[in-house]
Amino acid sequence: MAAAGPPANATHDQYILLPHDEQHELSSSRRALKYKFAQSEITQNDRSFTARMLWRRYHSWALPALLSLCLVLLTWPATTQTSAFATDGASTRLAARADPPRKDDGFTDVVQWDNYTIFLHGQRVFLHSGEFHTFRLPVPDLWLDIFQKMVAAGLNGVSIYIHMGVTNPAPGVIDFNDWRALQPIFDAAKLAGILVVLRPGPYINAETTAGGIAHWATSLVAGTLRTNASDWTAAYQPYVNGIIDQTVPNEVTSGGPVLAVQVDNEYSQSPITHAEYFANLEKQYRDGGLLVPLTYNDPGEGRNFINGTGAVDIYGLDSYPQGFDCSNPTHWAPVVTNYHQYHIQNNPSEPWYMPEFQGGSFDPWGGPGYDACEVLTGPDFQDVFYKQNWASNVKLISYYMFYGGTSWGGLPFPGVYTSYDYGSSIRESRALSPKFDEVKRQGIFLRSSPEFRKTDWIGDSSTVIPNVNLSNSAAFVTLLKNPDTGTGFYITRQADSTSTSTISFNITLPTSNGTLVLPQTTDGITLNGRQSKVIVTDYSFGAHGSVLYSTASVFFAGTIGSRDVLFLFGDADQSHEAALTLTGNGARVQSSRVQFTTSRSSRGVTAITVLPGSTGLVTLWDSDTQLVFFADTVTAATFWAPAVPSSTPNTIRGFEHYWQFGTNTTVLVGGPYLVRNASFADGGRKLALRGDLNASVLLTVVAPPSVTEVTWNGEEVELRPTTQASGRGFLTGRLTQRAAVKSVQAPKLTGWKFADSLPEVQPGFDDSPWVLANHTTTNITNKPLFGDGRVLYGCDYGFCENNVLWRGHFNGTGSETSVNLTINGGSSFAASVWINDHFIDTVHNGADQINALFPFPNGSVRIGEDNVVTVLQDHMGNDEDSDEKSARGIPGFQLNSGNFTTWKVQGKVGGYLDFPDKVRGIFNEGGLFGERQGWHLPGFDLSSANFTARDLSEGLPSGGAGVGFFVTTFDLKIPSGTDTMMSFVFDGGVGNSGQAYRALLFVNGWKFGKRVANVGPQASFPVPPGILDYNGKNTIAVALWAMNNTAVSPSLELVVDGILDGGVGPIATNNPEWSPR
């Protein structure tokens, strides 16, 4: 039975090849889960799409065939729908049979795959994804903001790490509350219309402490982590069970967003203990009821977990070709040219998947900062390297990171600082970068091009491409071709992908109109340095549109209303050419920079040439059946193509907000900073847009002709007359930024109060409540180096993160002259040492472990009394990979001469078993006295702790080494309907000010910054709404650690980084106040 046809305003993406063979019929209840709407899957749309492709490819002989076909159609059943380009069932089945056999994981066929792509509910999907870690943005109401921005860029997937360490803070404790919850992730993803690849580890790397493995496990587990060791298995299984319980109801099989789950991360399949660990994880997932495919992310071309024990359903490659050195951001490595060959040699029956491809770079302590990382992996990098992946026939890809966020509290591993901006397409403040524009130009093209979802790799310039020739050896081309439609995708770049020179070339290639030399009307195709272009041939757009070739890039192709719409773009300083069949009654643009050429031999195809100097949006052709645009590259990026919810018989339940599965209706919107969503109202007469403005702009809308009104964020837009033909859905107006946006100002940070936060070095301090450090064995890999057998590793006593204090007691005899200590805190850590109340020294040299002799000052040892060596150390996080069991603490101690009687240790209150702040979680607090007292929390009574007035810029009263707490409050009243991005900036933004201090920044109790002033580079700390209370009182605390006897004078200000008129909506705060502890 034929399904109901598409809505009149369905776009090009609805026309998708679907299976049509008897072996794909419903045969089990398992398949019934997938094919609940099976009657609507093999639609007339698919037949007409196939027919159009066959017509375009074989029209020279198709007319006689069509005449014969008409005889068949006269006897076709009356219930069958027809169209001008409909084919008989045999032709459709013939095209479908070209597909290789599909595979599934044996648990569901809602998700299947062949060697080209995955299939979701029977439809091919190019998975275009980006990485986002919700734990690095602990404000659930902002997750929708990130998802909406990803979808607006043309992405249809998001890859999400889940952090075992924050979710499983203690043995057997699984916490999916507050910002650790998974259900708000899934709910926001469904609302935005984005698929989720969940990556819960237990190991995730991610430049986070212990690679995401719970800290307690690094101490309590005797066996080797990430193996089949029984105690490690017992440690992670409750966490994975929790993941399963949260995920199973949210799989795509149940109308949820979860498309796949990754098993662990970046590992080796040998020795066998590794492989059996993977096999155990996979069995646990399947025994728990998980149905979707299990995937893997291989670091480099390691060939791990493709076959054999622990093999996954879909293998993927992890690649960062630019590396992670942002200090020379204009230096490029060449593109990797063997990706396609590697895939064909190792997993040719699966689609080519890159779960992580470089979307930026992390930056180390003392690095150049993330602006440099953005340059290293900027729009030119994306243009060349991402399209090289396309040239390798990659059909599933995720960019790491797309939004990096903040490694607040104790989340970072020692190699990175608080910011995890990553130079991403969406910056840490949530602002869109120029990289976002490039991803959008690519993403909308991919969304608009179903032919690209199924392509054969034909060859490249290093092999032989039949009938293809380049006139210039400095150019390089790869040909991908759709085997069903003949559509060609010629992906071009310079042979030296690192070159900054400009080249020009001609290309000889086959088309359905014969072999052509392109361009035909200008001298050559220009490639600037570090630029890539996709030349298309025999490319379709909309319901009936056909492009013979285009050297201009395709931004959008589809149907809007009753018109087929094509949106081309290219650099304004270059010429561009496209040849297509213009239909309908319409008008051509009259411009000296645009030329139209039609000849008798062109078979109705018109060549359109855009000469250099063309800027802005140019309407090349405007008819009752077609609309063709050209814009320069920058202007194209100001347009958006939001999916408009429009239920059809093909809509899959649960996917109402998803492009391709819930709707194929869209509009084009030009001008705003961001378009978040669009919807129709009043029977399709009104188009309601929601989004953000960073300035007042001209609004351009291409919508169905029924639309006569437009609203922006609920306010009616005054539409203006246009030069376009009326009644065709081309609308213009002006969006004016509200005056309220300009009224936002950051308050001055004044009224600071101060209290000393290092009483531990004062005479008479009582450490009797502290934990006695008397262990003589440890499961941590590196054992103590010297001492008396006692183990002084913080995590063995429950203190696994942030600042930890040690107090070693000895009875003074007068012979004690020094102490030799080896202190381990992770790279770029620091440690200060006192004997009684005398400061000795602070050590810091960038290493993760330092051995030093600390001489006792004259008169500092009290003879015949108890003496105390106090060590304050900075814990920079645990290492990753095989070093998760990091020896943070004091691996070696020797009193010269004499012996320590007792060692005591103190970290955050309660350790990992009983820390009081369950909302902010295990990584928020450390062992500083002020933290233990809760001075950083809103609502603490400063008068109870003898705080006195003292400005932060005055530093510590002693002018020497020590720790002090500075606290102030301020009020914010940010206008509703705005998205204000704010940061706290130390020392005027100077990364390395040379001042020897470290500072912890607390915002309403959340540790949202670690400042190391004599290392840098971070001086600015973005803090999102939800952490900041934008309509209330805010408490700011700074724990200042002066590291030597030179006075320090830090400054701190709150600045507005940007203000947008719009935003995602109300943002809730969850900042619990102080309570007795």
CSV table of C-alpha atoms in Angstrom, one decimal, residues 801-932:
chain,number,residue,atom,x,y,z
A,801,GLU,CA,41.0,16.4,45.5
A,802,ASN,CA,41.7,20.1,45.9
A,803,ASN,CA,43.9,21.5,48.8
A,804,VAL,CA,45.1,19.0,51.4
A,805,LEU,CA,46.9,19.9,54.6
A,806,TRP,CA,49.4,17.6,56.4
A,807,ARG,CA,50.7,18.0,60.0
A,808,GLY,CA,53.7,16.0,61.1
A,809,HIS,CA,54.4,16.0,64.8
A,810,PHE,CA,57.8,15.4,66.5
A,811,ASN,CA,59.3,16.0,70.0
A,812,GLY,CA,61.9,18.7,69.8
A,813,THR,CA,65.4,17.7,71.0
A,814,GLY,CA,67.4,20.5,69.5
A,815,SER,CA,69.1,18.2,66.9
A,816,GLU,CA,66.4,18.7,64.3
A,817,THR,CA,67.7,21.0,61.6
A,818,SER,CA,65.5,20.3,58.5
A,819,VAL,CA,63.0,18.0,56.9
A,820,ASN,CA,63.4,16.4,53.5
A,821,LEU,CA,60.1,16.0,51.7
A,822,THR,CA,59.0,14.6,48.4
A,823,ILE,CA,55.6,16.1,47.6
A,824,ASN,CA,53.4,15.1,44.8
A,825,GLY,CA,50.5,17.2,43.6
A,826,GLY,CA,50.4,16.8,39.9
A,827,SER,CA,52.1,19.0,37.3
A,828,SER,CA,52.1,22.7,38.1
A,829,PHE,CA,51.2,22.1,41.7
A,830,ALA,CA,52.7,24.1,44.6
A,831,ALA,CA,53.3,23.3,48.3
A,832,SER,CA,54.2,25.6,51.2
A,833,VAL,CA,55.9,24.3,54.3
A,834,TRP,CA,56.0,25.7,57.9
A,835,ILE,CA,57.8,24.6,61.0
A,836,ASN,CA,55.4,25.6,63.8
A,837,ASP,CA,54.5,29.2,63.0
A,838,HIS,CA,57.7,29.8,60.9
A,839,PHE,CA,57.4,29.8,57.1
A,840,ILE,CA,60.1,27.9,55.4
A,841,ASP,CA,59.5,27.8,51.7
A,842,THR,CA,57.1,27.1,48.8
A,843,VAL,CA,58.1,24.7,46.1
A,844,HIS,CA,56.8,24.9,42.5
A,845,ASN,CA,58.6,24.1,39.3
A,846,GLY,CA,55.9,22.8,37.0
A,847,ALA,CA,56.7,19.1,37.8
A,848,ASP,CA,54.2,16.7,39.3
A,849,GLN,CA,56.5,15.8,42.1
A,850,ILE,CA,59.3,17.7,43.9
A,851,ASN,CA,61.9,16.7,46.4
A,852,ALA,CA,63.4,19.4,48.5
A,853,LEU,CA,65.1,20.1,51.7
A,854,PHE,CA,63.4,22.5,54.0
A,855,PRO,CA,65.8,23.9,56.6
A,856,PHE,CA,64.4,25.0,59.9
A,857,PRO,CA,65.0,28.7,60.7
A,858,ASN,CA,67.0,29.4,63.9
A,859,GLY,CA,64.9,29.2,67.0
A,860,SER,CA,61.9,27.7,65.2
A,861,VAL,CA,62.2,24.3,66.9
A,862,ARG,CA,60.8,24.2,70.5
A,863,ILE,CA,63.0,21.9,72.6
A,864,GLY,CA,61.1,19.5,74.8
A,865,GLU,CA,57.8,20.3,73.2
A,866,ASP,CA,55.6,19.1,70.4
A,867,ASN,CA,56.6,20.6,67.1
A,868,VAL,CA,54.7,20.5,63.9
A,869,VAL,CA,55.7,20.5,60.3
A,870,THR,CA,52.7,21.8,58.3
A,871,VAL,CA,52.4,21.1,54.6
A,872,LEU,CA,49.8,22.9,52.5
A,873,GLN,CA,49.7,21.3,49.0
A,874,ASP,CA,47.7,22.0,45.9
A,875,HIS,CA,46.1,18.9,44.4
A,876,MET,CA,45.9,19.5,40.7
A,877,GLY,CA,43.9,16.3,39.9
A,878,ASN,CA,44.9,12.7,39.1
A,879,ASP,CA,46.6,11.8,35.9
A,880,GLU,CA,45.0,9.9,33.0
A,881,ASP,CA,45.5,6.8,31.0
A,882,SER,CA,47.4,4.2,33.1
A,883,ASP,CA,48.3,6.7,35.9
A,884,GLU,CA,44.9,7.2,37.3
A,885,LYS,CA,46.2,5.9,40.7
A,886,SER,CA,48.2,9.0,41.2
A,887,ALA,CA,50.4,9.3,44.4
A,888,ARG,CA,49.1,12.7,45.5
A,889,GLY,CA,50.5,13.5,48.9
A,890,ILE,CA,53.9,13.1,50.5
A,891,PRO,CA,55.7,10.0,49.0
A,892,GLY,CA,58.8,10.7,51.1
A,893,PHE,CA,59.6,12.3,54.4
A,894,GLN,CA,62.7,12.4,56.6
A,895,LEU,CA,63.3,14.5,59.7
A,896,ASN,CA,67.0,15.5,60.1
A,897,SER,CA,67.6,14.2,62.5
A,898,GLY,CA,64.8,12.5,64.5
A,899,ASN,CA,61.5,10.9,63.8
A,900,PHE,CA,57.9,12.0,63.4
A,901,THR,CA,55.6,10.7,66.0
A,902,THR,CA,52.3,11.4,64.4
A,903,TRP,CA,51.1,12.5,61.0
A,904,LYS,CA,47.6,14.0,60.6
A,905,VAL,CA,45.8,14.9,57.4
A,906,GLN,CA,42.8,17.0,56.5
A,907,GLY,CA,41.0,17.7,53.2
A,908,LYS,CA,37.5,18.7,52.6
A,909,VAL,CA,35.0,18.1,55.4
A,910,GLY,CA,33.8,14.6,55.5
A,911,GLY,CA,36.1,13.3,52.7
A,912,TYR,CA,34.4,11.4,49.9
A,913,LEU,CA,32.2,9.4,52.3
A,914,ASP,CA,30.4,12.3,54.1
A,915,PHE,CA,31.0,15.6,52.4
A,916,PRO,CA,28.1,18.0,53.3
A,917,ASP,CA,27.5,19.8,50.0
A,918,LYS,CA,25.6,17.2,48.0
A,919,VAL,CA,24.3,19.8,45.5
A,920,ARG,CA,27.6,21.2,44.3
A,921,GLY,CA,29.1,17.7,44.7
A,922,ILE,CA,32.4,16.0,45.6
A,923,PHE,CA,34.8,18.2,43.5
A,924,ASN,CA,33.7,21.6,44.8
A,925,GLU,CA,35.5,21.9,48.1
A,926,GLY,CA,39.0,21.3,49.5
A,927,GLY,CA,40.7,21.4,52.8
A,928,LEU,CA,41.4,25.1,53.4
A,929,PHE,CA,40.1,26.1,56.8
A,930,GLY,CA,37.7,28.6,55.3
A,931,GLU,CA,36.2,26.0,53.1
A,932,ARG,CA,35.9,23.6,56.0
